Coordinates of C-alpha atoms in Angstrom, one line a residue:
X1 CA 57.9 5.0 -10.1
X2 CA 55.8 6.2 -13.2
X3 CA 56.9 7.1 -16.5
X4 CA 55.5 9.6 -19.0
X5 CA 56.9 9.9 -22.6
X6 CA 54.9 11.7 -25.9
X7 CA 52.1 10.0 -27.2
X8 CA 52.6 6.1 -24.9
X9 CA 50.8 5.0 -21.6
X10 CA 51.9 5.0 -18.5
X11 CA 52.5 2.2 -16.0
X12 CA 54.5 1.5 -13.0
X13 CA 57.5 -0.1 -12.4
X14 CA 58.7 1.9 -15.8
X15 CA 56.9 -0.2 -18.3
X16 CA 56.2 2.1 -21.4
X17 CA 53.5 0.9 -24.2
X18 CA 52.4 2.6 -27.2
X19 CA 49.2 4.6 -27.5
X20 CA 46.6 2.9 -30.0
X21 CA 45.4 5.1 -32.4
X22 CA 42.2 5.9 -30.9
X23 CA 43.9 7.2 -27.6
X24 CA 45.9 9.3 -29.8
X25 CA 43.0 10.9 -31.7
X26 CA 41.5 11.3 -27.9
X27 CA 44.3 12.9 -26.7
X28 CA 43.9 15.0 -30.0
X29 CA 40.6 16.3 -28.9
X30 CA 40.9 16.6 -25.5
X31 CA 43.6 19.3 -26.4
X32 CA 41.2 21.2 -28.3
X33 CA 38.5 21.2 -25.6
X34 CA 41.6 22.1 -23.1
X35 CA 42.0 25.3 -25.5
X36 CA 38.5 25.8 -25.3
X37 CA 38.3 26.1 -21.5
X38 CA 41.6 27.8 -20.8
X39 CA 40.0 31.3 -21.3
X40 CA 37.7 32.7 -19.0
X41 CA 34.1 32.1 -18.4
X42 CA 33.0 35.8 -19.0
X43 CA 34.4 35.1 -23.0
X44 CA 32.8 32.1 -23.8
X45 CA 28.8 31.3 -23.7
X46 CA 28.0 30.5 -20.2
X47 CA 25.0 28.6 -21.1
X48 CA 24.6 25.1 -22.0
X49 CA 24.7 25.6 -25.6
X50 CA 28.6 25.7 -25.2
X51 CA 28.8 22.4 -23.5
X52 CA 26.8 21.0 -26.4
X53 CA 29.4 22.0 -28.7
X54 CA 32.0 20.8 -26.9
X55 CA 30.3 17.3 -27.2
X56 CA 29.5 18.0 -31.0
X57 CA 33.2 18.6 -31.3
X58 CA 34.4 15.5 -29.7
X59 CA 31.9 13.3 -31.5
X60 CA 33.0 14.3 -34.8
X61 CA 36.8 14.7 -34.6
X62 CA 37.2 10.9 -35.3
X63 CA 34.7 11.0 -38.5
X64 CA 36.0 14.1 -39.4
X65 CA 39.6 12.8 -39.3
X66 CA 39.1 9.9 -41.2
X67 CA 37.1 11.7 -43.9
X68 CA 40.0 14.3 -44.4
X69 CA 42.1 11.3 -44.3
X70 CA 40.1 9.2 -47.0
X71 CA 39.4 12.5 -49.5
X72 CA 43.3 13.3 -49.9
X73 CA 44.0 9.9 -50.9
X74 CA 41.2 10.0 -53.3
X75 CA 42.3 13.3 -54.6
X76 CA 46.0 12.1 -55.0
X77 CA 44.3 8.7 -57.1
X78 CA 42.4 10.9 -59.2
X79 CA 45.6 13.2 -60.1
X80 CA 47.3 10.3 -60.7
X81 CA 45.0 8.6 -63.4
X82 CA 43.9 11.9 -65.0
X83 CA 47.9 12.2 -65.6
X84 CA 48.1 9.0 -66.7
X85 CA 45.1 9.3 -68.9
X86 CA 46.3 13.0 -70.7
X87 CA 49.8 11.1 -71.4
X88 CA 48.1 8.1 -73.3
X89 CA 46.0 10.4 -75.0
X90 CA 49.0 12.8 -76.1
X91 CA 50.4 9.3 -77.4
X92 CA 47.6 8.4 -79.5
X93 CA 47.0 11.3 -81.0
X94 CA 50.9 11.9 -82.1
X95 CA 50.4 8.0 -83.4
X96 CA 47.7 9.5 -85.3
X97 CA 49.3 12.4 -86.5
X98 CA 52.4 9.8 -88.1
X99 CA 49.7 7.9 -90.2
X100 CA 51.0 7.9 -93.4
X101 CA 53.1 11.3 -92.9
X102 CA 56.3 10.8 -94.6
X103 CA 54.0 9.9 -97.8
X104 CA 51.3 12.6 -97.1
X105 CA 54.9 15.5 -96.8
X106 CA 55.8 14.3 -99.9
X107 CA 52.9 14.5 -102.2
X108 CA 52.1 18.0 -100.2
X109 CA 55.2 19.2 -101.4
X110 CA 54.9 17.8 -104.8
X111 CA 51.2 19.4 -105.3
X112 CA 52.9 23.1 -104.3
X113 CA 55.4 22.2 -106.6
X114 CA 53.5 21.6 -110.0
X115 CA 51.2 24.7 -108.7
X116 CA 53.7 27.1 -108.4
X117 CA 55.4 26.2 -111.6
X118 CA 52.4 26.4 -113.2
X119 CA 50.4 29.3 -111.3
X120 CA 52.3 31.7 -114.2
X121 CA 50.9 30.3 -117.4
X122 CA 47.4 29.4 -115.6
X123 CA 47.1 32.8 -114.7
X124 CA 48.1 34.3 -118.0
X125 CA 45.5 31.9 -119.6
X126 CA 42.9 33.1 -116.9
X127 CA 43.6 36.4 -117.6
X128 CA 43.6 36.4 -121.4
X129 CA 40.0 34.5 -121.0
X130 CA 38.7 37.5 -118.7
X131 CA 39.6 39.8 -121.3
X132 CA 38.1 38.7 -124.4
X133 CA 34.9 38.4 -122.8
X134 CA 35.3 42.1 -122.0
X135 CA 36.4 43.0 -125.3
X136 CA 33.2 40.9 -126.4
X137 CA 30.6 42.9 -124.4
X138 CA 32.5 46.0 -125.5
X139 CA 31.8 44.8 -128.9
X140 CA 35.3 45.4 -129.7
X141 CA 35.6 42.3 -132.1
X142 CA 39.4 43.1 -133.6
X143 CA 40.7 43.3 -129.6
X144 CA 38.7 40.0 -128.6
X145 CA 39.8 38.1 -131.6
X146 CA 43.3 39.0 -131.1
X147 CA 43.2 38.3 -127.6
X148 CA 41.9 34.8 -129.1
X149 CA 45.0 34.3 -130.7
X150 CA 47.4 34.3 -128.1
X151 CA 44.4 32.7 -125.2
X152 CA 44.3 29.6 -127.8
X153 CA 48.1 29.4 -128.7
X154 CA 48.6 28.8 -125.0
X155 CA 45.5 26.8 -124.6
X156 CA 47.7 22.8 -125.3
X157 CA 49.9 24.0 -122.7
X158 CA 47.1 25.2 -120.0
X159 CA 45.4 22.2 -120.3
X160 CA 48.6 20.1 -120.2
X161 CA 49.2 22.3 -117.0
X162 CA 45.9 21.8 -115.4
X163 CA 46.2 18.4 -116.0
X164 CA 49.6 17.6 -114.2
X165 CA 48.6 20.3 -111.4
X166 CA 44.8 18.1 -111.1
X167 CA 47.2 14.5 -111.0
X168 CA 49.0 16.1 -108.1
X169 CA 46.2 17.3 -106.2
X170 CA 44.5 14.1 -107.1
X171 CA 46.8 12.3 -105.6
X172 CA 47.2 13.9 -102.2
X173 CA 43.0 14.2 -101.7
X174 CA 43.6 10.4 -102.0
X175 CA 46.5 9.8 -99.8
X176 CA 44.4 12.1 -97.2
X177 CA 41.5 10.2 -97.4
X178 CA 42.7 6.7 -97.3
X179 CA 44.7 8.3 -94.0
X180 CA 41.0 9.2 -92.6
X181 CA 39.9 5.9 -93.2
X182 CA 43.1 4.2 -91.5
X183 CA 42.8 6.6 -88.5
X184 CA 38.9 6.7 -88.1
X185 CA 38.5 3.5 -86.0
X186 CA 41.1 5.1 -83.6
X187 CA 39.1 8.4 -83.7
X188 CA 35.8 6.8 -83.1
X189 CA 36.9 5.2 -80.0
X190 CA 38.3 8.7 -78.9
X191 CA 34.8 10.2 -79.3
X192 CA 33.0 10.0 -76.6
X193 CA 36.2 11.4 -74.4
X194 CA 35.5 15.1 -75.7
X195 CA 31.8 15.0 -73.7
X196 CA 33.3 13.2 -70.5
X197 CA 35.9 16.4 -71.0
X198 CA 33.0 18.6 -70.8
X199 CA 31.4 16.8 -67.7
X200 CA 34.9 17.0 -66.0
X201 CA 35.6 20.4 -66.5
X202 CA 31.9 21.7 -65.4
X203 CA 32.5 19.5 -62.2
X204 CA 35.8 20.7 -62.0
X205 CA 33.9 24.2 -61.2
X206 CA 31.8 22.9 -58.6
X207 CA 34.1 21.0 -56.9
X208 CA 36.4 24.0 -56.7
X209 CA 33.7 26.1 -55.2
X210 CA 33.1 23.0 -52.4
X211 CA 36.8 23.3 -51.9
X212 CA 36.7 26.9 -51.5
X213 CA 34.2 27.0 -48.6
X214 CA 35.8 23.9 -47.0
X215 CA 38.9 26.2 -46.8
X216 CA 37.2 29.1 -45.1
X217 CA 35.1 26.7 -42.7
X218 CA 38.6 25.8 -41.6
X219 CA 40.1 29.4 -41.0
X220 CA 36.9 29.8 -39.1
X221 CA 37.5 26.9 -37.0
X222 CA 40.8 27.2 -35.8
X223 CA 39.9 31.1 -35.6
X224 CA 36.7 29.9 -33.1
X225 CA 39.5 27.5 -31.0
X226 CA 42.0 30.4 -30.4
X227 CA 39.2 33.0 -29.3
X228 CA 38.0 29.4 -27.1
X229 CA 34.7 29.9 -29.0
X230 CA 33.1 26.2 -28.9
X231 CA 30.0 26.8 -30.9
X232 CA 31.4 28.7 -33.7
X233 CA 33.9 25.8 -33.7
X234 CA 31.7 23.4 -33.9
X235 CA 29.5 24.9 -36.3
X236 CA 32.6 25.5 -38.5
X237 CA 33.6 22.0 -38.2
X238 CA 30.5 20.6 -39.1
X239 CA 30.5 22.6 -42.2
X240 CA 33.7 21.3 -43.2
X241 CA 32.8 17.6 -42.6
X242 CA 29.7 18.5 -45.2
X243 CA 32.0 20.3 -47.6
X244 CA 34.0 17.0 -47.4
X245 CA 31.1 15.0 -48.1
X246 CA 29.9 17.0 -51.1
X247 CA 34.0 17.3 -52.1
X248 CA 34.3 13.0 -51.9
X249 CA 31.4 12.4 -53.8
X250 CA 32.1 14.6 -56.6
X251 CA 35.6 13.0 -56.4
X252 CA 34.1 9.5 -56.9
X253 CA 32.4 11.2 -59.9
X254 CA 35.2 12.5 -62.0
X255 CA 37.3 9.1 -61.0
X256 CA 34.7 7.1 -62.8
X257 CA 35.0 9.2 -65.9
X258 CA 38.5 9.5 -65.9
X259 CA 38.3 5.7 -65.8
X260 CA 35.8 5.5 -68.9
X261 CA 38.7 7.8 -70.5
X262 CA 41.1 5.1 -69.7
X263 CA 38.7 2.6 -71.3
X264 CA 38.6 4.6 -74.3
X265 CA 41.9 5.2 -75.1
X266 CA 42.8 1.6 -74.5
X267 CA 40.4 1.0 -77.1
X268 CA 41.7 3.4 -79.6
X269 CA 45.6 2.3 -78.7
X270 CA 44.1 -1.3 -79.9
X271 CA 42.9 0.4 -83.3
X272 CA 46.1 2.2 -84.3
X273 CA 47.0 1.5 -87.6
X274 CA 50.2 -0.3 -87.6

């Protein structure tokens, strides 16, 4: 007595062993071919083309099922360093923001300070200078040399004022630049990830073009099985499997940069300032 059960071999006697993966992917194509030949002769290509594509079919299946096979667990390792990458670089770059910032917010807030207390007699003293020129070119000497008066009873205190208000910006350009000079090894390792950025992205276009026509070779393909079209299946097929060359190799391509990112920003992580 034989046995038949999905996807094992048959034997007598009721013994039941599993398919090997090759039968399997026969099986596979077989089915296909099957859906080619159920429709009638009068819809399909009577000539020997049509048998050629049933052959180019059955020859490719297993490369073109690996390859789809070997791209989408490229694709998944790429997404996964790329996300692993933009996290480390957020991280550095908010470690590079916290250089120094408690110190830096407090002489920021101290230079607006002294400005703004300032700002009214620097202004007035400004203002006062603006005018006796004015009167001077007028040649209205009584105005500019009163004008004099009040500019140079104000001028101890202006200068005391310019003098507190330089101190405090003095101060924060130096807090800011010894902040540069802490952070700039870190940003000099992070330099050359903006241009593999650029590469990426212009790839990025590519590749999503190659993906684009891999898609619609598909619809075509599984359109050219149901109408039992075999050459416009096979033809369809084959430009997928190119697609999915084109699509792999660019994959390989942004993976290495992705992984010269990842050298980079363990580089930088290396240089924080602690």
């Amino acid at each position: 007595m034989f046995k038949f059960t999905d996807f094992t071999n048959w034997q007598g006697e009721g013994a039941v062993t599993p398919l090997s993966q090759r039968t399997v992917r026969r099986v596979a194509v077989l089915l296909i071919i099957l859906s080619l030949w159920a429709y009638p002769l009068s819809s399909v290509s009577a000539d020997s083309g049509w048998d050629a594509a049933l052959d180019e079919i059955h020859n490719l299946y297993t490369d073109y099922t690996g390859l789809q096979a070997s791209l989408k667990s490229d694709l998944q390792r790429n997404q996964e360093l790329r996300k692993q990458n933009n996290t480390a670089l957020a991280a550095v770059n908010k470690q590079l923001q916290a250089t120094n910032a408690a110190q830096l917010a407090k002489l920021k807030t101290a230079s607006e300070a002294v400005q703004k207390k300032h700002a009214p007699l620097l202004d007035q003293y400004a203002a006062l200078n603006k005018q006796i020129t004015a009167a001077r070119k007028a040649s209205n000497l009584k105005s500019a040399t009163v004008l004099e008066l009040k500019r140079n009873k104000l001028k101890a205190a202006a200068a005391a004022a310019r003098a507190e208000v330089k101190k405090a910006t003095t101060a924060l350009a130096e807090a800011k630049a010894l902040t540069a000079a802490k952070n700039k090894p870190v940003k000099d390792a992070l330099a050359p990830i903006s241009l593999l950025k650029k590469q990426i992205a212009a790839q990025n276009k590519l590749f999503s073009a190659a993906q684009s026509e891999r898609t619609e070779a598909d619809k075509r393909y599984k359109a050219a099985v149901q109408a039992g079209d075999a050459t416009q299946a096979a033809a369809a097929m084959k430009l997928s499997y190119n697609r999915m060359k084109e699509i792999r190799t660019m994959a390989a391509q942004l993976y290495g940069w992705e992984q010269q990112i990842s050298t980079a920003l363990r580089a930088a992580e290396l240089k924080l300032p602690k």
